[in-house]
């Protein structure tokens, strides 16, 4: 087995074995638990509940990226995410890994200042200044495969060979962000289930997931409550 591990804030996560990431959406419009956990107290309680069930990474997101979701202003995203990071660190301690699901460098910087560990970006650090900030923070980053934006991605689900194309496009992102200073050992890849892919694409990815291991990086597998599973 490959020896994958990432480090952040004097702790190390061994990614040569599977871990459970709990999703904490602090958005009023998320299709999964939208609005239910956007108060800080219930966010902390939900985080504790997921930790009790075995999650050792909690992914906090203040912008819904479901198909056709509305764009969120940075100030609003900050107001949703930062108090939750503060509260979880205060009540749940430093051992739990906190991942921030954002594409905004401003949000990531503010969350990092409050104790976040990992940057989980569905746009794979494409926003201005994102890759440079990831490099300077020197934290683990999750680069997800997507085409376009949540508003346009469903129209871009056309591939010659979905496995080859996803691999090629992820490789291009890895090369670009490492050129901008992100360390290879800080990168985790995400095939982007639910993003710019149709049912057949998902089936192909699921059945040939080991092909993506050729990229030589640990993988985040975000499959919960996706439409195509039904």
CSV table of C-alpha atoms in Angstrom, one decimal:
chain,number,residue,atom,x,y,z
A,1,UNK,CA,0.0,0.0,0.0
A,2,UNK,CA,1.2,3.5,-0.7
A,3,UNK,CA,2.3,5.5,2.4
A,4,UNK,CA,0.1,8.6,2.2
A,5,UNK,CA,-0.1,11.1,5.0
A,6,UNK,CA,-0.8,14.8,5.4
A,7,UNK,CA,0.2,17.1,8.2
A,8,UNK,CA,-1.3,20.3,9.7
A,9,UNK,CA,-1.0,22.1,13.0
A,10,UNK,CA,1.4,19.6,14.5
A,11,UNK,CA,-0.8,16.6,13.8
A,12,UNK,CA,-0.6,13.9,11.1
A,13,UNK,CA,-3.3,12.0,9.3
A,14,UNK,CA,-2.5,8.6,7.9
A,15,UNK,CA,-4.3,8.5,4.6
A,16,UNK,CA,-3.0,5.0,3.7
A,17,UNK,CA,-6.2,3.8,5.6
A,18,UNK,CA,-9.7,5.1,5.1
A,19,UNK,CA,-11.2,7.8,7.3
A,20,UNK,CA,-14.7,9.1,7.6
A,21,UNK,CA,-15.4,12.8,6.8
A,22,UNK,CA,-18.6,14.2,8.3
A,23,UNK,CA,-20.3,17.0,6.3
A,24,UNK,CA,-21.5,20.0,8.1
A,25,UNK,CA,-23.4,22.4,5.8
A,26,UNK,CA,-23.9,25.8,7.3
A,27,UNK,CA,-25.9,27.0,4.4
A,28,UNK,CA,-29.6,27.8,4.4
A,29,UNK,CA,-30.1,26.2,1.0
A,30,UNK,CA,-28.1,23.0,1.0
A,31,UNK,CA,-30.2,20.2,-0.3
A,32,UNK,CA,-28.9,17.7,2.2
A,33,UNK,CA,-29.3,19.3,5.7
A,34,UNK,CA,-29.9,22.9,4.5
A,35,UNK,CA,-30.8,25.3,7.2
A,36,UNK,CA,-31.0,22.7,9.9
A,37,UNK,CA,-27.5,23.2,11.3
A,38,UNK,CA,-26.8,26.8,10.5
A,39,UNK,CA,-27.0,28.0,14.1
A,40,UNK,CA,-23.7,27.7,15.8
A,41,UNK,CA,-24.9,25.7,18.8
A,42,UNK,CA,-26.6,23.0,16.7
A,43,UNK,CA,-23.5,23.0,14.3
A,44,UNK,CA,-21.3,22.1,17.3
A,45,UNK,CA,-23.8,19.5,18.5
A,46,UNK,CA,-24.0,17.9,15.0
A,47,UNK,CA,-20.2,17.9,14.8
A,48,UNK,CA,-20.0,16.1,18.1
A,49,UNK,CA,-22.6,13.6,17.0
A,50,UNK,CA,-20.6,12.8,13.8
A,51,UNK,CA,-17.4,12.5,15.8
A,52,UNK,CA,-19.2,10.0,18.1
A,53,UNK,CA,-20.2,8.0,15.0
A,54,UNK,CA,-16.5,7.8,13.9
A,55,UNK,CA,-15.8,10.9,11.8
A,56,UNK,CA,-12.4,12.2,12.3
A,57,UNK,CA,-12.6,14.9,9.7
A,58,UNK,CA,-15.4,17.5,9.7
A,59,UNK,CA,-16.0,19.4,6.4
A,60,UNK,CA,-17.6,22.8,7.0
A,61,UNK,CA,-19.2,24.5,4.0
A,62,UNK,CA,-20.9,27.9,3.8
A,63,UNK,CA,-21.6,27.9,0.0
A,64,UNK,CA,-24.0,25.4,-1.5
A,65,UNK,CA,-22.5,23.8,-4.7
A,66,UNK,CA,-25.6,21.8,-5.7
A,67,UNK,CA,-26.7,22.2,-9.3
A,68,UNK,CA,-27.9,25.8,-10.0
A,69,UNK,CA,-27.2,27.0,-6.4
A,70,UNK,CA,-27.1,30.8,-6.0
A,71,UNK,CA,-23.7,32.4,-5.6
A,72,UNK,CA,-22.9,33.5,-2.1
A,73,UNK,CA,-21.2,36.8,-1.2
A,74,UNK,CA,-17.8,36.4,0.6
A,75,UNK,CA,-19.0,38.4,3.6
A,76,UNK,CA,-22.0,36.0,4.0
A,77,UNK,CA,-19.8,33.0,3.7
A,78,UNK,CA,-17.4,34.3,6.3
A,79,UNK,CA,-20.3,35.0,8.7
A,80,UNK,CA,-21.5,31.4,8.2
A,81,UNK,CA,-18.2,29.6,8.5
A,82,UNK,CA,-15.9,31.4,10.9
A,83,UNK,CA,-18.1,31.3,14.0
A,84,UNK,CA,-18.6,27.6,13.5
A,85,UNK,CA,-14.9,26.9,13.2
A,86,UNK,CA,-14.3,29.0,16.4
A,87,UNK,CA,-17.0,27.1,18.3
A,88,UNK,CA,-15.9,23.6,17.2
A,89,UNK,CA,-12.3,24.3,18.2
A,90,UNK,CA,-13.5,25.6,21.5
A,91,UNK,CA,-15.9,22.8,22.3
A,92,UNK,CA,-14.5,19.8,20.4
A,93,UNK,CA,-10.8,20.3,20.9
A,94,UNK,CA,-7.8,20.3,18.6
A,95,UNK,CA,-7.7,16.7,17.6
A,96,UNK,CA,-10.6,16.7,15.2
A,97,UNK,CA,-9.5,17.6,11.6
A,98,UNK,CA,-11.5,20.6,10.3
A,99,UNK,CA,-11.8,20.9,6.5
A,100,UNK,CA,-13.2,24.0,4.9
A,101,UNK,CA,-15.3,23.6,1.8
A,102,UNK,CA,-14.7,26.9,0.1
A,103,UNK,CA,-13.3,28.4,-3.1
A,104,UNK,CA,-12.6,31.8,-1.5
A,105,UNK,CA,-9.1,32.6,-0.4
A,106,UNK,CA,-10.5,35.2,2.1
A,107,UNK,CA,-12.8,32.6,3.7
A,108,UNK,CA,-9.9,30.0,3.9
A,109,UNK,CA,-7.5,32.5,5.5
A,110,UNK,CA,-10.1,33.5,8.1
A,111,UNK,CA,-11.0,29.9,8.9
A,112,UNK,CA,-7.3,29.0,9.1
A,113,UNK,CA,-6.8,31.8,11.6
A,114,UNK,CA,-9.4,30.1,13.8
A,115,UNK,CA,-7.9,26.7,13.5
A,116,UNK,CA,-9.0,25.0,10.3
A,117,UNK,CA,-6.6,22.3,8.9
A,118,UNK,CA,-7.6,21.4,5.4
A,119,UNK,CA,-8.8,23.3,2.3
A,120,UNK,CA,-11.4,21.4,0.3
A,121,UNK,CA,-12.0,23.3,-3.0
A,122,UNK,CA,-14.6,22.1,-5.6
A,123,UNK,CA,-13.0,24.6,-8.0
A,124,UNK,CA,-9.5,23.1,-7.4
A,125,UNK,CA,-7.9,26.5,-6.4
A,126,UNK,CA,-8.8,28.2,-9.6
A,127,UNK,CA,-9.9,31.5,-8.0
A,128,UNK,CA,-7.4,34.4,-8.1
A,129,UNK,CA,-4.9,34.0,-5.3
A,130,UNK,CA,-6.2,30.6,-4.2
A,131,UNK,CA,-3.2,28.4,-5.1
A,132,UNK,CA,-0.8,31.0,-3.8
A,133,UNK,CA,-2.6,31.1,-0.4
A,134,UNK,CA,-2.6,27.3,-0.2
A,135,UNK,CA,1.1,27.3,-0.8
A,136,UNK,CA,1.8,30.0,1.8
A,137,UNK,CA,-0.5,28.3,4.4
A,138,UNK,CA,1.2,25.0,3.7
A,139,UNK,CA,-1.9,23.0,4.5
A,140,UNK,CA,-3.5,19.9,2.9
A,141,UNK,CA,-5.7,20.8,-0.1
A,142,UNK,CA,-8.4,18.7,-1.7
A,143,UNK,CA,-8.6,19.3,-5.5
A,144,UNK,CA,-11.9,18.3,-7.0
A,145,UNK,CA,-12.6,17.6,-10.6
A,146,UNK,CA,-15.4,19.8,-12.0
A,147,UNK,CA,-16.1,21.6,-15.2
A,148,UNK,CA,-17.5,25.1,-15.3
A,149,UNK,CA,-19.5,26.3,-12.3
A,150,UNK,CA,-22.4,24.6,-10.4
A,151,UNK,CA,-24.7,26.7,-12.7
A,152,UNK,CA,-23.1,25.3,-15.9
A,153,UNK,CA,-21.6,22.0,-14.9
A,154,UNK,CA,-24.5,19.8,-16.1
A,155,UNK,CA,-24.1,21.0,-19.7
A,156,UNK,CA,-20.4,20.1,-19.6
A,157,UNK,CA,-20.8,16.4,-18.8
A,158,UNK,CA,-19.4,15.2,-22.2
A,159,UNK,CA,-16.3,13.0,-22.2
A,160,UNK,CA,-14.5,10.8,-24.7
A,161,UNK,CA,-13.5,8.5,-21.9
A,162,UNK,CA,-14.5,9.8,-18.4
A,163,UNK,CA,-11.7,8.0,-16.5
A,164,UNK,CA,-9.0,9.3,-18.9
A,165,UNK,CA,-10.5,12.8,-19.1
A,166,UNK,CA,-10.9,13.2,-15.3
A,167,UNK,CA,-7.3,11.9,-14.8
A,168,UNK,CA,-5.9,14.3,-17.5
A,169,UNK,CA,-7.8,17.3,-16.1
A,170,UNK,CA,-6.9,16.6,-12.5
A,171,UNK,CA,-3.2,16.1,-13.6
A,172,UNK,CA,-3.3,19.5,-15.3
A,173,UNK,CA,-4.6,21.1,-12.0
A,174,UNK,CA,-2.0,19.3,-9.9
A,175,UNK,CA,0.8,20.6,-12.3
A,176,UNK,CA,-0.6,24.1,-12.2
A,177,UNK,CA,-0.9,24.4,-8.4
A,178,UNK,CA,2.5,22.8,-7.7
A,179,UNK,CA,4.0,25.3,-10.2
A,180,UNK,CA,2.4,28.0,-8.0
A,181,UNK,CA,4.1,26.5,-4.8
A,182,UNK,CA,1.6,23.9,-3.4
A,183,UNK,CA,3.5,20.9,-2.3
A,184,UNK,CA,2.7,17.5,-3.9
A,185,UNK,CA,2.5,15.9,-0.5
A,186,UNK,CA,-0.2,18.3,0.5
A,187,UNK,CA,-2.6,17.3,-2.3
A,188,UNK,CA,-5.6,15.0,-2.0
A,189,UNK,CA,-7.7,14.4,-5.2
A,190,UNK,CA,-11.4,14.1,-5.5
A,191,UNK,CA,-13.0,12.7,-8.7
A,192,UNK,CA,-16.0,15.0,-8.2
A,193,UNK,CA,-19.0,12.7,-8.0
A,194,UNK,CA,-22.1,14.7,-8.7
A,195,UNK,CA,-20.2,17.4,-10.6
A,196,UNK,CA,-20.3,17.7,-14.4
A,197,UNK,CA,-21.1,13.9,-14.7
A,198,UNK,CA,-24.1,11.9,-15.7
A,199,UNK,CA,-25.3,8.4,-14.5
A,200,UNK,CA,-23.0,6.5,-16.9
A,201,UNK,CA,-20.0,8.6,-16.0
A,202,UNK,CA,-20.6,7.9,-12.3
A,203,UNK,CA,-20.9,4.1,-13.0
A,204,UNK,CA,-17.7,4.2,-15.0
A,205,UNK,CA,-15.8,6.1,-12.3
A,206,UNK,CA,-17.1,3.9,-9.5
A,207,UNK,CA,-16.2,0.7,-11.3
A,208,UNK,CA,-12.7,1.9,-12.4
A,209,UNK,CA,-11.8,4.0,-9.4
A,210,UNK,CA,-8.4,2.2,-9.1
A,211,UNK,CA,-7.4,3.8,-12.4
A,212,UNK,CA,-7.2,7.2,-10.6
A,213,UNK,CA,-4.6,5.6,-8.2
A,214,UNK,CA,-2.1,6.0,-11.0
A,215,UNK,CA,-2.0,9.7,-10.0
A,216,UNK,CA,-0.2,8.6,-6.9
A,217,UNK,CA,-2.2,10.7,-4.5
A,218,UNK,CA,-4.7,10.0,-1.7
A,219,UNK,CA,-8.3,10.3,-2.7
A,220,UNK,CA,-11.4,11.9,-1.2
A,221,UNK,CA,-14.5,10.0,-2.1
A,222,UNK,CA,-17.6,12.2,-1.7
A,223,UNK,CA,-20.6,10.0,-2.5
A,224,UNK,CA,-23.2,10.7,0.2
A,225,UNK,CA,-26.8,11.5,-0.9
A,226,UNK,CA,-25.9,11.9,-4.6
A,227,UNK,CA,-28.9,11.8,-7.0
A,228,UNK,CA,-27.4,9.1,-9.3
A,229,UNK,CA,-27.4,6.6,-6.5
A,230,UNK,CA,-31.2,6.4,-6.6
